[in-house]
Tab-separated table of C-alpha atoms and ligand atoms in Angstrom:
chain	number	residue	atom	x	y	z
O	14	MET	CA	29.069	-8.411	-7.441
O	15	PHE	CA	25.629	-8.498	-6.278
O	16	PRO	CA	24.030	-6.345	-5.132
O	17	PRO	CA	25.435	-3.339	-7.081
O	18	PRO	CA	25.598	0.142	-5.409
O	19	PRO	CA	22.878	2.593	-6.119
O	20	ALA	CA	23.098	4.228	-9.601
O	21	SER	CA	25.481	7.251	-9.419
O	22	ASP	CA	23.739	9.259	-12.239
O	23	ILE	CA	20.461	9.546	-10.170
O	24	ASP	CA	19.832	12.450	-7.662
O	25	TRP	CA	18.605	10.309	-4.862
O	26	THR	CA	17.355	13.316	-3.016
O	27	ASN	CA	15.016	14.246	-5.834
O	28	VAL	CA	13.020	11.238	-7.257
O	29	ASP	CA	9.420	11.894	-8.036
O	30	LEU	CA	6.639	9.879	-9.530
O	31	SER	CA	7.338	10.953	-13.059
O	32	LEU	CA	8.652	7.565	-14.164
O	33	LYS	CA	11.421	9.297	-16.136
O	34	ILE	CA	14.290	7.180	-14.615
O	35	PRO	CA	15.080	4.365	-17.182
O	36	VAL	CA	14.217	0.946	-15.677
O	37	LYS	CA	15.903	-2.294	-16.923
O	38	GLY	CA	12.719	-4.010	-17.319
O	39	HIS	CA	9.696	-5.854	-15.913
O	40	VAL	CA	8.825	-9.500	-15.307
O	41	GLU	CA	6.122	-11.403	-16.854
O	42	ALA	CA	4.367	-14.759	-16.461
O	43	ARG	CA	1.400	-15.815	-18.437
O	44	HIS	CA	-1.427	-18.104	-17.442
O	45	ASN	CA	-3.034	-20.292	-19.964
O	46	ALA	CA	-6.572	-21.298	-18.885
O	47	SER	CA	-6.755	-24.289	-21.285
O	48	THR	CA	-3.629	-25.968	-19.919
O	49	GLY	CA	-4.104	-24.545	-16.464
O	50	THR	CA	-0.369	-23.631	-16.402
O	51	TRP	CA	1.822	-20.499	-15.926
O	52	SER	CA	4.793	-19.824	-18.119
O	53	ALA	CA	8.221	-19.296	-16.526
O	54	PRO	CA	8.900	-15.785	-15.538
O	55	VAL	CA	10.593	-13.606	-18.408
O	56	LEU	CA	12.293	-10.280	-17.949
O	57	GLU	CA	10.770	-7.861	-20.727
O	58	THR	CA	12.652	-4.566	-21.527
O	59	ASN	CA	9.753	-3.048	-23.266
O	60	PRO	CA	7.319	-1.643	-20.656
O	61	ASN	CA	4.520	-1.746	-22.991
O	62	ILE	CA	2.405	-5.057	-23.291
O	63	SER	CA	0.466	-5.816	-26.440
O	64	ILE	CA	-2.972	-7.073	-25.599
O	65	SER	CA	-6.198	-7.285	-27.439
O	66	GLY	CA	-8.516	-4.122	-27.248
O	67	ILE	CA	-11.340	-6.421	-26.474
O	68	SER	CA	-9.567	-8.138	-23.535
O	69	PRO	CA	-11.594	-8.503	-20.246
O	70	ALA	CA	-8.857	-6.177	-18.531
O	71	LEU	CA	-9.856	-3.204	-20.855
O	72	ASN	CA	-13.446	-4.072	-21.117
O	73	TYR	CA	-14.558	-5.251	-17.880
O	74	GLY	CA	-11.793	-4.034	-15.499
O	75	GLN	CA	-10.672	-7.422	-14.770
O	76	GLN	CA	-7.486	-6.729	-13.152
O	77	CYS	CA	-5.924	-6.505	-9.706
O	78	PHE	CA	-2.493	-5.198	-8.472
O	79	GLU	CA	-0.190	-5.051	-5.398
O	80	GLY	CA	2.325	-2.650	-3.883
O	81	MET	CA	5.329	-3.573	-1.894
O	82	LYS	CA	8.854	-2.308	-1.444
O	83	ALA	CA	12.631	-3.526	-1.601
O	84	TYR	CA	15.054	-1.696	0.700
O	85	ARG	CA	18.779	-1.424	0.560
O	86	GLN	CA	20.013	-2.182	4.087
O	87	THR	CA	22.854	-0.486	5.833
O	88	SER	CA	24.914	-3.513	5.228
O	89	GLY	CA	24.327	-3.153	1.447
O	90	ASP	CA	22.006	-6.142	1.136
O	91	ILE	CA	18.897	-5.707	-0.536
O	92	VAL	CA	15.542	-7.272	1.014
O	93	ILE	CA	11.852	-7.312	-0.140
O	94	PHE	CA	9.483	-6.688	2.672
O	95	ARG	CA	6.879	-9.465	3.465
O	96	PRO	CA	6.553	-10.660	-0.286
O	97	GLU	CA	4.614	-13.743	0.894
O	98	VAL	CA	1.902	-11.570	2.471
O	99	HIS	CA	1.456	-9.757	-0.717
O	100	ALA	CA	1.268	-13.076	-2.532
O	101	ALA	CA	-1.567	-14.079	-0.393
O	102	ARG	CA	-3.291	-10.777	-0.916
O	103	ILE	CA	-3.111	-10.715	-4.602
O	104	ALA	CA	-4.322	-14.386	-4.820
O	105	LYS	CA	-7.473	-13.106	-2.875
O	106	SER	CA	-7.855	-10.182	-5.170
O	107	ALA	CA	-7.602	-12.316	-8.211
O	108	ALA	CA	-10.162	-14.769	-7.065
O	109	ALA	CA	-12.376	-11.832	-6.385
O	110	VAL	CA	-12.274	-10.852	-10.049
O	111	CYS	CA	-12.205	-14.264	-11.529
O	112	LEU	CA	-8.428	-14.254	-12.458
O	113	PRO	CA	-6.110	-17.195	-11.626
O	114	PRO	CA	-4.458	-16.677	-8.345
O	115	PRO	CA	-0.712	-16.764	-8.952
O	116	PRO	CA	0.975	-19.552	-7.002
O	117	LYS	CA	3.027	-17.882	-4.106
O	118	ASP	CA	6.396	-19.360	-5.221
O	119	LEU	CA	5.878	-18.023	-8.795
O	120	PHE	CA	4.824	-14.586	-7.442
O	121	VAL	CA	7.831	-14.224	-5.123
O	122	GLU	CA	10.069	-15.497	-7.897
O	123	CYS	CA	8.769	-12.852	-10.350
O	124	VAL	CA	9.294	-10.173	-7.699
O	125	ARG	CA	12.744	-11.265	-6.917
O	126	ALA	CA	13.607	-11.311	-10.547
O	127	ALA	CA	12.262	-7.774	-11.144
O	128	VAL	CA	14.153	-6.359	-8.210
O	129	ALA	CA	17.373	-8.253	-8.993
O	130	ALA	CA	17.371	-6.964	-12.653
O	131	ASN	CA	16.831	-3.350	-11.296
O	132	ALA	CA	19.169	-3.496	-8.193
O	133	GLU	CA	20.979	-0.360	-9.001
O	134	LEU	CA	17.602	1.515	-8.816
O	135	VAL	CA	17.118	0.385	-5.115
O	136	PRO	CA	17.744	3.829	-3.347
O	137	PRO	CA	20.652	4.327	-0.774
O	138	SER	CA	20.100	3.029	2.580
O	139	SER	CA	20.587	6.539	3.909
O	140	SER	CA	17.648	7.914	1.921
O	141	ASN	CA	14.120	7.457	2.913
O	142	GLY	CA	13.506	5.790	-0.359
O	143	ALA	CA	12.909	2.339	-1.596
O	144	LEU	CA	12.282	0.467	-4.809
O	145	TYR	CA	8.546	0.354	-5.134
O	146	ILE	CA	7.209	-2.910	-6.773
O	147	ARG	CA	3.906	-2.999	-8.707
O	148	PRO	CA	2.673	-6.420	-9.717
O	149	VAL	CA	-0.392	-6.107	-11.848
O	150	LEU	CA	-2.523	-9.073	-13.118
O	151	PHE	CA	-5.099	-9.024	-15.699
O	152	GLY	CA	-7.124	-10.859	-18.355
O	153	SER	CA	-5.487	-10.237	-21.601
O	154	SER	CA	-6.857	-12.379	-24.369
O	155	ALA	CA	-9.579	-11.305	-26.731
O	156	GLN	CA	-13.069	-12.104	-25.437
O	157	LEU	CA	-16.381	-10.521	-25.137
O	158	ALA	CA	-18.062	-13.313	-22.963
O	159	LEU	CA	-18.381	-12.632	-19.307
O	160	ALA	CA	-16.130	-15.630	-18.395
O	161	PRO	CA	-12.698	-16.197	-17.062
O	162	PRO	CA	-10.170	-15.408	-19.943
O	163	GLU	CA	-8.082	-17.919	-21.935
O	164	GLU	CA	-4.811	-15.889	-21.065
O	165	SER	CA	-3.928	-13.766	-18.039
O	166	ILE	CA	-0.691	-11.873	-17.513
O	167	LEU	CA	1.097	-11.090	-14.280
O	168	ALA	CA	3.603	-8.285	-14.847
O	169	VAL	CA	5.864	-6.924	-12.188
O	170	TYR	CA	7.061	-3.509	-12.522
O	171	VAL	CA	9.559	-1.594	-10.258
O	172	TYR	CA	10.305	2.064	-9.827
O	173	PRO	CA	12.398	4.025	-7.201
O	174	LEU	CA	10.326	6.023	-4.633
O	175	LEU	CA	10.572	8.414	-1.974
O	176	PRO	CA	7.690	8.892	0.478
O	177	TYR	CA	4.574	10.017	-1.357
O	178	HIS	CA	3.277	12.649	1.123
O	179	GLY	CA	6.615	13.514	2.663
O	180	SER	CA	6.621	13.753	6.376
O	181	ALA	CA	4.463	16.780	7.078
O	182	ALA	CA	1.199	16.557	8.841
O	183	THR	CA	-1.827	16.885	6.616
O	184	ASP	CA	-5.781	17.501	7.152
O	185	ALA	CA	-8.121	14.881	6.090
O	186	LEU	CA	-11.621	15.188	4.654
O	187	VAL	CA	-14.542	12.545	5.108
O	188	LEU	CA	-15.898	11.766	1.703
O	189	GLU	CA	-19.639	11.965	2.254
O	190	ASP	CA	-21.195	11.968	-1.223
O	191	PHE	CA	-19.383	9.011	-2.692
O	192	ASP	CA	-19.235	5.339	-1.876
O	193	ARG	CA	-16.090	3.640	-2.686
O	194	THR	CA	-17.492	0.236	-2.487
O	195	ALA	CA	-20.797	-1.446	-1.525
O	196	PRO	CA	-21.129	-3.914	1.375
O	197	PHE	CA	-20.168	-7.293	0.176
O	198	GLY	CA	-18.494	-5.663	-2.703
O	199	THR	CA	-14.822	-5.241	-3.865
O	200	GLY	CA	-13.654	-3.039	-1.083
O	201	PRO	CA	-11.369	-5.567	0.549
O	202	PHE	CA	-9.578	-6.297	-2.643
O	203	LYS	CA	-6.996	-4.382	-4.513
O	204	VAL	CA	-8.714	-3.898	-7.808
O	205	GLY	CA	-8.272	-0.956	-10.046
O	206	GLY	CA	-12.005	-0.043	-10.023
O	207	ASN	CA	-11.814	0.964	-6.503
O	208	TYR	CA	-9.267	3.650	-7.043
O	209	ALA	CA	-9.845	5.506	-10.348
O	210	PRO	CA	-13.457	6.954	-9.281
O	211	VAL	CA	-11.715	8.557	-6.215
O	212	TRP	CA	-9.390	10.909	-7.971
O	213	LYS	CA	-11.944	13.452	-8.750
O	214	HIS	CA	-13.061	13.634	-5.122
O	215	ALA	CA	-9.428	13.830	-3.808
O	216	ALA	CA	-8.710	16.639	-6.136
O	217	ALA	CA	-11.905	18.580	-5.066
O	218	ALA	CA	-10.818	17.994	-1.431
O	219	LYS	CA	-7.304	19.230	-2.137
O	220	GLU	CA	-8.670	22.506	-3.553
O	221	LYS	CA	-10.375	23.106	-0.110
O	222	GLY	CA	-7.088	22.408	1.587
O	223	TYR	CA	-7.349	18.700	2.560
O	224	GLY	CA	-4.271	16.731	1.732
O	225	ILE	CA	-6.079	13.300	2.088
O	226	THR	CA	-9.587	11.809	1.992
O	227	LEU	CA	-11.191	9.353	4.285
O	228	HIS	CA	-13.731	6.743	3.334
O	229	VAL	CA	-16.454	5.634	5.780
O	230	ASP	CA	-18.507	2.520	5.513
O	231	SER	CA	-21.224	2.894	2.757
O	232	ALA	CA	-24.004	1.034	4.633
O	233	THR	CA	-24.204	3.770	7.516
O	234	ARG	CA	-21.561	6.399	6.682
O	235	THR	CA	-20.690	6.610	10.217
O	236	LYS	CA	-17.596	4.165	10.600
O	237	ILE	CA	-14.220	4.422	9.344
O	238	ASP	CA	-13.089	2.283	6.523
O	239	GLU	CA	-9.794	3.554	5.257
O	240	PHE	CA	-7.890	6.571	3.659
O	241	SER	CA	-8.139	6.796	-0.168
O	242	THR	CA	-4.390	5.966	-0.533
O	243	SER	CA	-3.812	4.044	2.749
O	244	GLY	CA	-5.053	2.442	5.968
O	245	PHE	CA	-6.093	4.196	9.177
O	246	LEU	CA	-4.391	3.910	12.555
O	247	GLY	CA	-5.161	5.678	15.805
O	248	PHE	CA	-3.419	5.865	19.205
O	249	LYS	CA	-4.883	6.666	22.495
O	250	SER	CA	-3.410	6.458	26.163
O	251	ASP	CA	-4.689	5.897	29.611
O	252	GLY	CA	-1.916	6.454	32.099
O	253	SER	CA	0.859	4.345	31.075
O	254	GLU	CA	-1.405	1.964	28.843
O	255	LYS	CA	-0.988	2.654	25.206
O	256	THR	CA	-3.754	1.587	22.863
O	257	LEU	CA	-3.453	1.140	19.117
O	258	VAL	CA	-6.880	1.732	17.400
O	259	VAL	CA	-7.232	-0.490	14.247
O	260	PRO	CA	-10.398	-0.210	12.380
O	261	LEU	CA	-12.291	-3.522	11.898
O	262	ALA	CA	-13.713	-2.591	8.501
O	263	GLU	CA	-14.790	-5.349	6.227
O	264	ASN	CA	-14.668	-3.281	3.284
O	265	ALA	CA	-11.279	-1.844	3.437
O	266	VAL	CA	-7.993	-3.332	2.104
O	267	GLN	CA	-6.138	-5.340	4.539
O	268	SER	CA	-2.898	-2.973	4.663
O	269	VAL	CA	0.365	-4.866	5.220
O	270	THR	CA	1.938	-1.743	6.648
O	271	SER	CA	-0.889	-1.603	9.171
O	272	ALA	CA	-0.540	-5.223	10.119
O	273	SER	CA	3.338	-4.763	10.431
O	274	LEU	CA	2.940	-1.760	12.779
O	275	THR	CA	0.254	-3.621	14.720
O	276	ARG	CA	2.540	-6.493	15.351
O	277	ILE	CA	5.316	-4.066	16.499
O	278	ALA	CA	2.846	-2.361	18.883
O	279	GLU	CA	1.813	-5.778	20.257
O	280	LEU	CA	5.520	-6.869	20.804
O	281	GLN	CA	5.981	-3.501	22.684
O	282	GLY	CA	3.089	-4.365	24.994
O	283	TRP	CA	0.453	-2.055	23.729
O	284	THR	CA	-3.318	-2.930	23.813
O	285	ILE	CA	-4.626	-3.562	20.390
O	286	GLN	CA	-8.275	-2.392	19.976
O	287	ARG	CA	-9.504	-3.836	16.749
O	288	ASP	CA	-13.087	-2.783	16.448
O	289	GLU	CA	-15.436	-0.695	14.434
O	290	VAL	CA	-14.494	3.049	14.661
O	291	PRO	CA	-17.482	5.290	14.529
O	292	LEU	CA	-16.471	8.841	13.619
O	293	HIS	CA	-17.797	10.309	16.812
O	294	THR	CA	-15.215	8.229	18.894
O	295	LEU	CA	-12.371	10.247	17.142
O	296	SER	CA	-12.677	12.750	19.942
O	297	SER	CA	-10.927	10.339	22.260
O	298	ILE	CA	-7.973	9.659	19.799
O	299	GLU	CA	-4.752	11.579	20.382
O	300	GLU	CA	-2.889	10.444	17.291
O	301	VAL	CA	-3.794	9.304	13.809
O	302	VAL	CA	-1.627	8.280	10.853
O	303	ALA	CA	-2.352	7.014	7.320
O	304	VAL	CA	-0.323	3.882	6.605
O	305	GLY	CA	0.557	2.220	3.264
O	306	THR	CA	3.294	1.045	1.005
O	307	VAL	CA	3.449	4.144	-1.105
O	308	ALA	CA	2.280	6.519	1.581
O	309	VAL	CA	4.533	5.097	4.264
O	310	VAL	CA	3.064	6.882	7.364
O	311	VAL	CA	1.341	10.236	7.114
O	312	PRO	CA	0.657	12.248	10.265
O	313	ILE	CA	-2.955	13.463	10.297
O	314	ARG	CA	-3.630	16.850	11.988
O	315	SER	CA	-7.404	16.688	11.725
O	316	ILE	CA	-10.321	14.783	10.234
O	317	SER	CA	-13.224	17.003	9.061
O	318	ARG	CA	-17.026	16.010	8.341
O	319	LEU	CA	-18.441	19.051	6.592
O	320	SER	CA	-22.191	17.923	6.814
O	321	THR	CA	-22.077	18.170	10.647
O	322	SER	CA	-19.393	20.853	10.929
O	323	GLU	CA	-17.346	18.428	12.907
O	324	LYS	CA	-13.437	18.730	13.038
O	325	PHE	CA	-11.496	16.324	15.166
O	326	THR	CA	-7.892	17.315	15.829
O	327	PHE	CA	-5.040	15.020	16.904
O	328	PRO	CA	-2.573	16.796	18.998
O	329	GLY	CA	0.110	13.976	18.808
O	330	THR	CA	0.316	14.064	15.061
O	331	SER	CA	-0.255	17.830	14.476
O	332	ASN	CA	3.317	18.794	14.899
O	333	PRO	CA	5.602	15.905	14.275
O	334	GLU	CA	8.691	18.068	14.122
O	335	LYS	CA	7.948	19.243	17.585
O	336	ILE	CA	5.968	16.459	19.398
O	337	GLU	CA	7.296	13.104	19.608
O	338	SER	CA	4.487	10.832	18.179
O	339	GLN	CA	3.915	7.223	19.375
O	340	LEU	CA	2.787	6.021	15.993
O	341	LEU	CA	5.726	7.739	14.198
O	342	GLY	CA	7.781	5.860	16.757
O	343	LEU	CA	6.374	2.571	15.639
O	344	ALA	CA	6.921	3.456	12.039
O	345	ARG	CA	10.742	4.256	12.896
O	346	THR	CA	10.951	0.759	14.411
O	347	LEU	CA	9.520	-0.693	11.196
O	348	SER	CA	11.928	1.287	9.056
O	349	ASP	CA	14.826	0.177	11.362
O	350	ILE	CA	13.926	-3.544	10.702
O	351	ALA	CA	13.682	-2.991	6.972
O	352	ARG	CA	16.998	-1.217	6.937
O	353	GLY	CA	18.612	-4.084	8.865
O	354	ASN	CA	19.314	-1.770	11.923
O	355	ARG	CA	17.076	-3.868	14.206
O	356	GLU	CA	16.606	-7.419	14.631
O	357	ASP	CA	14.086	-8.959	12.152
O	358	THR	CA	12.491	-11.319	14.774
O	359	GLU	CA	9.469	-11.978	12.492
O	360	GLY	CA	11.283	-12.796	9.338
O	361	TRP	CA	9.754	-9.942	7.359
O	362	CYS	CA	12.796	-9.239	5.149
O	363	TRP	CA	13.531	-11.504	2.219
O	364	LYS	CA	17.072	-11.141	0.863
O	365	VAL	CA	17.323	-10.951	-2.997
Z	401	COI	C1	0.383	1.184	-2.151
Z	401	COI	O1	0.487	1.794	-1.112
Z	401	COI	O2	1.065	0.282	-2.462
Z	401	COI	C2	-0.650	1.460	-3.017
Z	401	COI	O3	-0.996	0.500	-3.758
Z	401	COI	C3	-1.573	2.614	-2.936
Z	401	COI	C4	-1.681	3.275	-4.155
Z	401	COI	C5	-3.145	2.945	-4.725
Z	401	COI	C6	-1.537	4.809	-4.065
């Protein structure tokens, strides 16, 4: 009977990122540039992929990736959240780094097959967990030339996950001595090269007590781009008018979680302020959250810019256990939709 219940030999209250839980396999499809065709998806049980050491993936960083989730609903059904939006996003990332964009139907088929093969690893609906889906696309054939590769591989991995940062509020630090990307660069795309250089800065910030780092635009270093792991959303109110603040940041990844929360806010009659967010305007913002597939929604207590000794604090997301936050309320609605406890009017949940 499909779907099977969650595996009974896993402690679903204590799943971490150690990747120790055995997974049934990942799904691969290969692209051949000579024929311009993709192979049919295949389930592979060995997580290791054999590729040439002089592949463009390993030498020139020619890769891109996605992150999405499959949820177990209260009814027991398993659904994938907005896979077609992730298909569109990986197609853009692929084109940005000269990889063949996977056709939407093939991408969704690979994702469905990977989830179906690992259905027992989709956490219980009562947990905060979900099955994280990590599609990665890279140039795999031997090649020194700076040109699109003969072979590329799309591989879709899965792993069960609980929220990455937990639900406690955290303090953020603006990164001032590091530019994540340049204007007109790779910022809007989900490519590995945007992430690895950040780790040492995030670790240094953590030593100073900051749980998350925030990138500003590299041209002027005054406007918000995104957090290192996730997107930025703010909230302010004026009487009964609720406003969602969404940075218009051309160099940030278009977060699917942010887009979903924005749509929910819109449906609930909020004003959507989609504009550049200069750091100094944070003083008028009451709540801030970091939102992403892995991060889910992280309440932000404060944002500090050390060079100017500024510290902006957000009372609405400083003490989420005690204060009812508007942004966390939006996130609960999203979770209710994903779990099947609220009508999915937008067609976001794709049943496996
Ligand atoms: C995700 O949230 O899916 C991501 O890809 C973020 C990851 C780089 C931490």
